[in-house]
Short mmCIF file of C-alpha atoms (C1' of nucleotides) in Angstrom, two decimals:
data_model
loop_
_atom_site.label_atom_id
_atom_site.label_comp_id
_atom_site.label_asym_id
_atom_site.label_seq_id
_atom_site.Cartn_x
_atom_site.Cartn_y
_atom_site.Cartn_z
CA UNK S 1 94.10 44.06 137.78
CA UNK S 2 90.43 44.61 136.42
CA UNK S 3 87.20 45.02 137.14
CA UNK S 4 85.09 41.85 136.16
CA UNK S 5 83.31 41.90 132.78
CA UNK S 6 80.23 40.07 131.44
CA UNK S 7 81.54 37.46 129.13
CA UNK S 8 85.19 36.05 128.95
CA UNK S 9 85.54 36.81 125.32
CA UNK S 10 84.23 40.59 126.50
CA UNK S 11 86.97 40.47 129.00
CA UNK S 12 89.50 39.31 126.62
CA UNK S 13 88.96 41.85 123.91
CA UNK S 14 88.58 44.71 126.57
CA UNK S 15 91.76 44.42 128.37
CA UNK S 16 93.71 43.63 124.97
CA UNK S 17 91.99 47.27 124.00
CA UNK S 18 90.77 49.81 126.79
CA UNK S 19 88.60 50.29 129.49
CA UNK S 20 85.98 50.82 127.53
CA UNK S 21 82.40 48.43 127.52
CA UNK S 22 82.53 46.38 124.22
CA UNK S 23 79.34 45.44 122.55
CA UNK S 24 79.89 43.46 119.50
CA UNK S 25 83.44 42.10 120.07
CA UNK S 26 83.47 40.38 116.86
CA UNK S 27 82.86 43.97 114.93
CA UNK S 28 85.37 45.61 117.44
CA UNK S 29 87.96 43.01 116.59
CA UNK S 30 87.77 43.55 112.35
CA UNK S 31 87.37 47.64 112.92
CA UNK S 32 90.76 47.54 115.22
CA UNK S 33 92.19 45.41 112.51
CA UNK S 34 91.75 47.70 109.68
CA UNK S 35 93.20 50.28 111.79
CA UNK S 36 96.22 51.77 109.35
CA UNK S 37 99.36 51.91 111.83
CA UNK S 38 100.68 54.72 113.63
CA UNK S 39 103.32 56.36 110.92
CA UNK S 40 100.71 55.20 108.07
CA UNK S 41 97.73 57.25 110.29
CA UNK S 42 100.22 60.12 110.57
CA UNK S 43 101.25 60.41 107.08
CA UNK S 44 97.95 60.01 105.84
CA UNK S 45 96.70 63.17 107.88
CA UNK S 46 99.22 65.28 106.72
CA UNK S 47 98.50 64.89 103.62
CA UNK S 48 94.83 65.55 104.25
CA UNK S 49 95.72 68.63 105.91
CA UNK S 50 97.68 69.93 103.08
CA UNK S 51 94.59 69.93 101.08
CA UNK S 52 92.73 71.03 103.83
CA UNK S 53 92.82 75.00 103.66
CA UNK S 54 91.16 76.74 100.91
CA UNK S 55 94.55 79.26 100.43
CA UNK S 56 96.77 75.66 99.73
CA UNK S 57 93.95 74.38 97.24
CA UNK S 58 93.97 77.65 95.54
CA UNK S 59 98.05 77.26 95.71
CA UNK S 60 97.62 74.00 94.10
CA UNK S 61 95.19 74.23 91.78
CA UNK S 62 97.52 77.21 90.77
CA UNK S 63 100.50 75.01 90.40
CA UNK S 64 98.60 72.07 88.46
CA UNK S 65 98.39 74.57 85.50
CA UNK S 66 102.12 76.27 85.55
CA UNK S 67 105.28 76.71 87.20
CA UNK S 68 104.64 79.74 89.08
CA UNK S 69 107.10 82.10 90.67
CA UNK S 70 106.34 83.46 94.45
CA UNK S 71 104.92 86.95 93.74
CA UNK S 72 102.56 85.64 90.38
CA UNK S 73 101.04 82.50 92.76
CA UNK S 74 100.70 85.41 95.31
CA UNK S 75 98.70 87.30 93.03
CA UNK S 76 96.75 84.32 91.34
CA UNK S 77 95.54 83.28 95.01
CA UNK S 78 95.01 86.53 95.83
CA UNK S 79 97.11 86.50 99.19
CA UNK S 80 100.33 88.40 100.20
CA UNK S 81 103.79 86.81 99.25
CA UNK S 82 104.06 86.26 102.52
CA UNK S 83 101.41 84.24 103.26
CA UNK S 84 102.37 82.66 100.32
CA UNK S 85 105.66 81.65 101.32
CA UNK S 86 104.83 80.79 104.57
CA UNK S 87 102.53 78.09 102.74
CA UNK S 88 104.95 76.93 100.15
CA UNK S 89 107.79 76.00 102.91
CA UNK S 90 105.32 73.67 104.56
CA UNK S 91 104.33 72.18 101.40
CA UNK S 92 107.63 72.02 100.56
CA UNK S 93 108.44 70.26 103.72
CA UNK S 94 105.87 67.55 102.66
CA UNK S 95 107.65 67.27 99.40
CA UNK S 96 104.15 68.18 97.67
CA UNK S 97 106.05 70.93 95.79
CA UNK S 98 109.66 71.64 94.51
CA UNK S 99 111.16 74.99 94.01
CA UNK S 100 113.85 76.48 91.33
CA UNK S 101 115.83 79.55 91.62
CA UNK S 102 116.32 81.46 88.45
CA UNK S 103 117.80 84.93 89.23
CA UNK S 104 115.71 86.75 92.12
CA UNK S 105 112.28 84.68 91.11
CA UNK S 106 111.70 81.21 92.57
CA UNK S 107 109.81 79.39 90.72
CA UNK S 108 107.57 76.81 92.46
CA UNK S 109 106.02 73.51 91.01
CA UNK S 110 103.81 70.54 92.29
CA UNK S 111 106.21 67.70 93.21
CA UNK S 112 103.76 65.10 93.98
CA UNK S 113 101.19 62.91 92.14
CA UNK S 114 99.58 61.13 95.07
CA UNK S 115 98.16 64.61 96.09
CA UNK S 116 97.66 65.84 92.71
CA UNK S 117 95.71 62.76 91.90
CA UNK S 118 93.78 63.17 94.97
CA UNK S 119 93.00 67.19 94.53
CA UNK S 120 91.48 65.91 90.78
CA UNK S 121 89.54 63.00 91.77
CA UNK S 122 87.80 65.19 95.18
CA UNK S 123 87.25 67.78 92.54
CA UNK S 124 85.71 65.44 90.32
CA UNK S 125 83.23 64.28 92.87
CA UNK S 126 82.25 67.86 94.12
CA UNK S 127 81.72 68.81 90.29
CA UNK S 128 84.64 71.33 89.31
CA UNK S 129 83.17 74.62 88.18
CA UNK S 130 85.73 77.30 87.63
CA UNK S 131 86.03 81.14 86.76
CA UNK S 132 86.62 79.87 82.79
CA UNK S 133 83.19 78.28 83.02
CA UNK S 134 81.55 81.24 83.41
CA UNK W 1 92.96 105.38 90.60
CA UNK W 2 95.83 103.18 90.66
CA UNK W 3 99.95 103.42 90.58
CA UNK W 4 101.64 103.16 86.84
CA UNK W 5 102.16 99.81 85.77
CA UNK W 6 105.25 98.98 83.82
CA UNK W 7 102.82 97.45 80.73
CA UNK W 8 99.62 98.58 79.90
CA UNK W 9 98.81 94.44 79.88
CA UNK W 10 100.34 94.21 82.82
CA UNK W 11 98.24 97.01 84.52
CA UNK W 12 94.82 95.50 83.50
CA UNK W 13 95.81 91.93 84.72
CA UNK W 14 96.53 93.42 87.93
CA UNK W 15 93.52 95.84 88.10
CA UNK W 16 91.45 93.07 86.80
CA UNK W 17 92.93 90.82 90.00
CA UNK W 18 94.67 92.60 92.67
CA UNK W 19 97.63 95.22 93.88
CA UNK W 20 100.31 92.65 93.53
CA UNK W 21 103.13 92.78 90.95
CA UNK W 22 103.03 90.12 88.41
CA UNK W 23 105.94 88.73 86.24
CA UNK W 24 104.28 86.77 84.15
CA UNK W 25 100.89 87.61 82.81
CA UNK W 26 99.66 84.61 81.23
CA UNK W 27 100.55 81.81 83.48
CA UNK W 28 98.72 84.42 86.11
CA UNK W 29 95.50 84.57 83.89
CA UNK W 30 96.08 80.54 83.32
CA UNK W 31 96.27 80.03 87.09
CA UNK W 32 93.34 82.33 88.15
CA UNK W 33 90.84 80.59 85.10
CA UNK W 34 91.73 77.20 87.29
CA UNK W 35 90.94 77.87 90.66
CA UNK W 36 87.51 76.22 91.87
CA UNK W 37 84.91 78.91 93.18
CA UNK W 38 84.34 79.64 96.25
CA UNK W 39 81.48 77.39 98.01
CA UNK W 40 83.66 74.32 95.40
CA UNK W 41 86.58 75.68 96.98
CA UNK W 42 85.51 75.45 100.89
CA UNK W 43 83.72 71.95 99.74
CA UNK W 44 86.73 70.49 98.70
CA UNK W 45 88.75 72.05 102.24
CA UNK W 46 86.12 70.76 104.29
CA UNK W 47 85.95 67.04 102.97
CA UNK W 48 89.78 67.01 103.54
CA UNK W 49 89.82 68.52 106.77
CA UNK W 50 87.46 65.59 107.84
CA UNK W 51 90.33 63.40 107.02
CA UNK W 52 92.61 65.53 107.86
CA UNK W 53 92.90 64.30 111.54
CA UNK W 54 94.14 60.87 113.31
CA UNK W 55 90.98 60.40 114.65
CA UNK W 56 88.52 60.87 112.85
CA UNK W 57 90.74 58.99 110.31
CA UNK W 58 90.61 55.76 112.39
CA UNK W 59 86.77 56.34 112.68
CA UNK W 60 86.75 56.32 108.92
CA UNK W 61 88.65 52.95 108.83
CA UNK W 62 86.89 51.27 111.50
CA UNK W 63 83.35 52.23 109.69
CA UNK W 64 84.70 51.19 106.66
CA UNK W 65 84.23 47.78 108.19
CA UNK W 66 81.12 47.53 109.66
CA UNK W 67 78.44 49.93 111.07
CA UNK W 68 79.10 50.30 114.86
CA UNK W 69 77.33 51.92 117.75
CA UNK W 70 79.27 54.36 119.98
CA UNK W 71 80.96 52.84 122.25
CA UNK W 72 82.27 50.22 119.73
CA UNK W 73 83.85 52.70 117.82
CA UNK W 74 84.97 54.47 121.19
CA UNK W 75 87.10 51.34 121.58
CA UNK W 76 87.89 50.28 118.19
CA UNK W 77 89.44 53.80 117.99
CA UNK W 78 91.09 53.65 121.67
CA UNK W 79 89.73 57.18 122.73
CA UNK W 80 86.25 58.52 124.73
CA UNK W 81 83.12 58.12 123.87
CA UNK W 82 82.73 61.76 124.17
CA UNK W 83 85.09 62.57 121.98
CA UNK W 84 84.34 59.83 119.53
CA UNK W 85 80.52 61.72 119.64
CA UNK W 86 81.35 64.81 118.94
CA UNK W 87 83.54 63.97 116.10
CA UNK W 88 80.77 62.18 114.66
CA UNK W 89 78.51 65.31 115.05
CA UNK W 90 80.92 66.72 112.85
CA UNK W 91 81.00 63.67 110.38
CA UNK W 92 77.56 64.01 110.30
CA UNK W 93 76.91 67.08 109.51
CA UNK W 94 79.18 67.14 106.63
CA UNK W 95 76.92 64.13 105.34
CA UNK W 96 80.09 61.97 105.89
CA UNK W 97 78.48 59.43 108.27
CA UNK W 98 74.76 58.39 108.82
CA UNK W 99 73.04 57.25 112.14
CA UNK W 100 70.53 54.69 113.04
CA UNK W 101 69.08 53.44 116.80
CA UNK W 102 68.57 50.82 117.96
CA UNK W 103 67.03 50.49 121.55
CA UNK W 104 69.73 52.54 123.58
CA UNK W 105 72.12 51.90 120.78
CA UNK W 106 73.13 53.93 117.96
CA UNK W 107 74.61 52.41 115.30
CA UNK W 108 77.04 55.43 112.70
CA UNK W 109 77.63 53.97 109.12
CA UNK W 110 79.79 55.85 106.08
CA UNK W 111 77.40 57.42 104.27
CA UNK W 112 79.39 58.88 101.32
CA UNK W 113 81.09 57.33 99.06
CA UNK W 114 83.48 59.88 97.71
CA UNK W 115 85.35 59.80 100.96
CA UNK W 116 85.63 56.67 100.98
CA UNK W 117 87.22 56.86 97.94
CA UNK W 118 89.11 59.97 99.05
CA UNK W 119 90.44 57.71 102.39
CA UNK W 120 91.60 54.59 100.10
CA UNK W 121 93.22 56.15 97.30
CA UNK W 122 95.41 57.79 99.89
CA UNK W 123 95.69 54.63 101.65
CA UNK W 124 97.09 52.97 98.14
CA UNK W 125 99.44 55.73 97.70
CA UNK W 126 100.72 55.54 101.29
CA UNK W 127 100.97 52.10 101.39
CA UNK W 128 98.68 50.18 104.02
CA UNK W 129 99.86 48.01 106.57
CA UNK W 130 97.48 47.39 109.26
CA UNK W 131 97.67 45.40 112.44
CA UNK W 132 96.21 42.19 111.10
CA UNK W 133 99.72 41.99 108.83
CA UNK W 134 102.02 42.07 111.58
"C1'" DA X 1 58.74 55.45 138.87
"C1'" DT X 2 63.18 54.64 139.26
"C1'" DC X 3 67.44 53.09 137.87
"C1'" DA X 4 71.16 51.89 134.73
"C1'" DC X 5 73.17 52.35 130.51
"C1'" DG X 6 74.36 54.39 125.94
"C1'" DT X 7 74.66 58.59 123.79
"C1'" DA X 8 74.69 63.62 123.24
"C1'" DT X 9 75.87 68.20 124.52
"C1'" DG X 10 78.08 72.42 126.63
"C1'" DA X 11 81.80 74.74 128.76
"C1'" DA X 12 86.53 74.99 129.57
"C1'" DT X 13 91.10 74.09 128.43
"C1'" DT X 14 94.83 73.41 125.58
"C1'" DC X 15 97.00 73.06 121.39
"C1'" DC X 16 97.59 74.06 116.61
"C1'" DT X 17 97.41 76.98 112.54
"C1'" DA X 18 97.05 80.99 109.34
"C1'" DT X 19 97.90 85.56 108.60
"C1'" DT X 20 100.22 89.95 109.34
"C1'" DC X 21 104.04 92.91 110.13
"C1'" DA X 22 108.79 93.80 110.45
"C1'" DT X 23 113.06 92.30 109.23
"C1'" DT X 24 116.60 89.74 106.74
"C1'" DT X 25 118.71 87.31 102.91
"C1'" DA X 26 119.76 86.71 98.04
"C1'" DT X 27 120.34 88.43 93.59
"C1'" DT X 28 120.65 91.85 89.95
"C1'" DG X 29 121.59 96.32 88.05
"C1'" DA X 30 123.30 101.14 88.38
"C1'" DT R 1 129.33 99.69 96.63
"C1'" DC R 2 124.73 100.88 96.88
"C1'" DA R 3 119.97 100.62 95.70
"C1'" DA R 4 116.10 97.86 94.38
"C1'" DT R 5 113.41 93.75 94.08
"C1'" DA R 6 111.97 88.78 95.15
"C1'" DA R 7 111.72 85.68 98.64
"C1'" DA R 8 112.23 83.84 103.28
"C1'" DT R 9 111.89 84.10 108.14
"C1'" DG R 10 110.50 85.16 113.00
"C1'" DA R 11 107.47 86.96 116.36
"C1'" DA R 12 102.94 88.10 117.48
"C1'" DT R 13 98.13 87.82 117.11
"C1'" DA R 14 93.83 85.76 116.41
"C1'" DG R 15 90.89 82.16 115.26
"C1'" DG R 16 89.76 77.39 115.20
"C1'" DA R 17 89.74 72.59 116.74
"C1'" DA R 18 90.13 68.36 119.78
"C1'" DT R 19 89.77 66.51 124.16
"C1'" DT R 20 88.07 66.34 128.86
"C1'" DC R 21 84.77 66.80 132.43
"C1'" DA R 22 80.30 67.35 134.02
"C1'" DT R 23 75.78 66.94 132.95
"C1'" DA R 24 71.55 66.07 130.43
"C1'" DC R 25 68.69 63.15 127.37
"C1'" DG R 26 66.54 58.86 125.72
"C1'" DT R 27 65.58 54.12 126.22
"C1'" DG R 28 64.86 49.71 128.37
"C1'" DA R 29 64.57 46.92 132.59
"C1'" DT R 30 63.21 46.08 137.34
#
DNA sequence: ATCACGTATGAATTCCTATTCATTTATTGA
DNA sequence: TCAATAAATGAATAGGAATTCATACGTGAT
């Protein structure tokens, strides 16, 4: 079933884990535990990797002033509409940001504190110089 | 130089930014002042592309624990040691994790506190259930 | 010195992602 | 109805990233 291990505790944690050599079981044990579950892990990468790419951080610091409509965000990011949109529908799949049609223009909005709260507070850290500043 | 503009304000917010059309001049100016510069801008995307992935994720919550060597972690976070070593090349480069030996051991730590609190606010907002709740 | 073990590294593979380009849909105005 | 504009979408391309496998490095023990 296994291959023999050095300890019985060792051999306990191991098979309950991997195949892997433990060292400290005791540490092993409390880092597994504080493993977030699956879904939890999931959803909290996601998020991450919304905020991950330097065209959706401009997109949302862009957002966390006004409302924007497609071809103004566009032009305040400085990237084609298309790119744009491309971005927004995945966003907008995360429910990070909620869109409203008025006429032809679609106005787009940020539709989610958690990530808000989280753009602020990594900006805060890094020190949050901006074009204004200048 | 350039093609007519339908507003003289218009055409210098758009010469002044790029060859897009703009609807709304202000909230454009607005959301350009706000955006981070560029080396704040690919700060911020790298820190959240470092949590922006399951694994390095679980490293993150294991460390958060205790300091662990390598192969520890390898099994605290179910996957290779080679992988789990290469993704803490990456953590350490960014500053994100710190390394100390130990005879044949070496023993990765956090070693910045903003992601830290980047990785728990998250966790707060998702909700955290672990293993140890089941 | 040699061996075993823990860790690191490089190359290769595979998968994922971001942008572009072309096209389509939706809405308004002539 | 037709033309024009804003936005969305799909396919294609290109670049990046994560894991695996093989191998090398560093350290301690025999």
């Amino acid at each position: 079933m296994a291959r023999p291990r050095k300890t019985d505790q060792l051999a306990a944690m191991t098979d309950l884990v991997c195949d892997d050599r433990v060292v400290h079981v005791d540490a092993v044990r409390a880092a597994r535990a504080a493993l977030p579950e699956g879904p939890t892990l999931a959803g909290l990468a996601e998020v991450f990797a919304a905020l991950s790419d330097p065209t959706r951080l401009r997109i949302i610091a862009a957002l966390a002033q006004n409302e924007l409509c497609v071809c103004d965000l566009a032009a305040s990011v400085a990237t084609s509409d298309s790119a744009v949109s491309h971005q927004l529908r995945g966003l907008r799949d995360l429910g990070l940001v909620r869109s409203r049609r008025e006429g032809r223009l679609v106005y787009y909005a940020l539709d989610d504190a958690h990530v808000t709260a989280l753009y602020s507070q990594a900006l805060d850290h890094v020190g949050h110089p901006t074009t204004e500043d200048a």
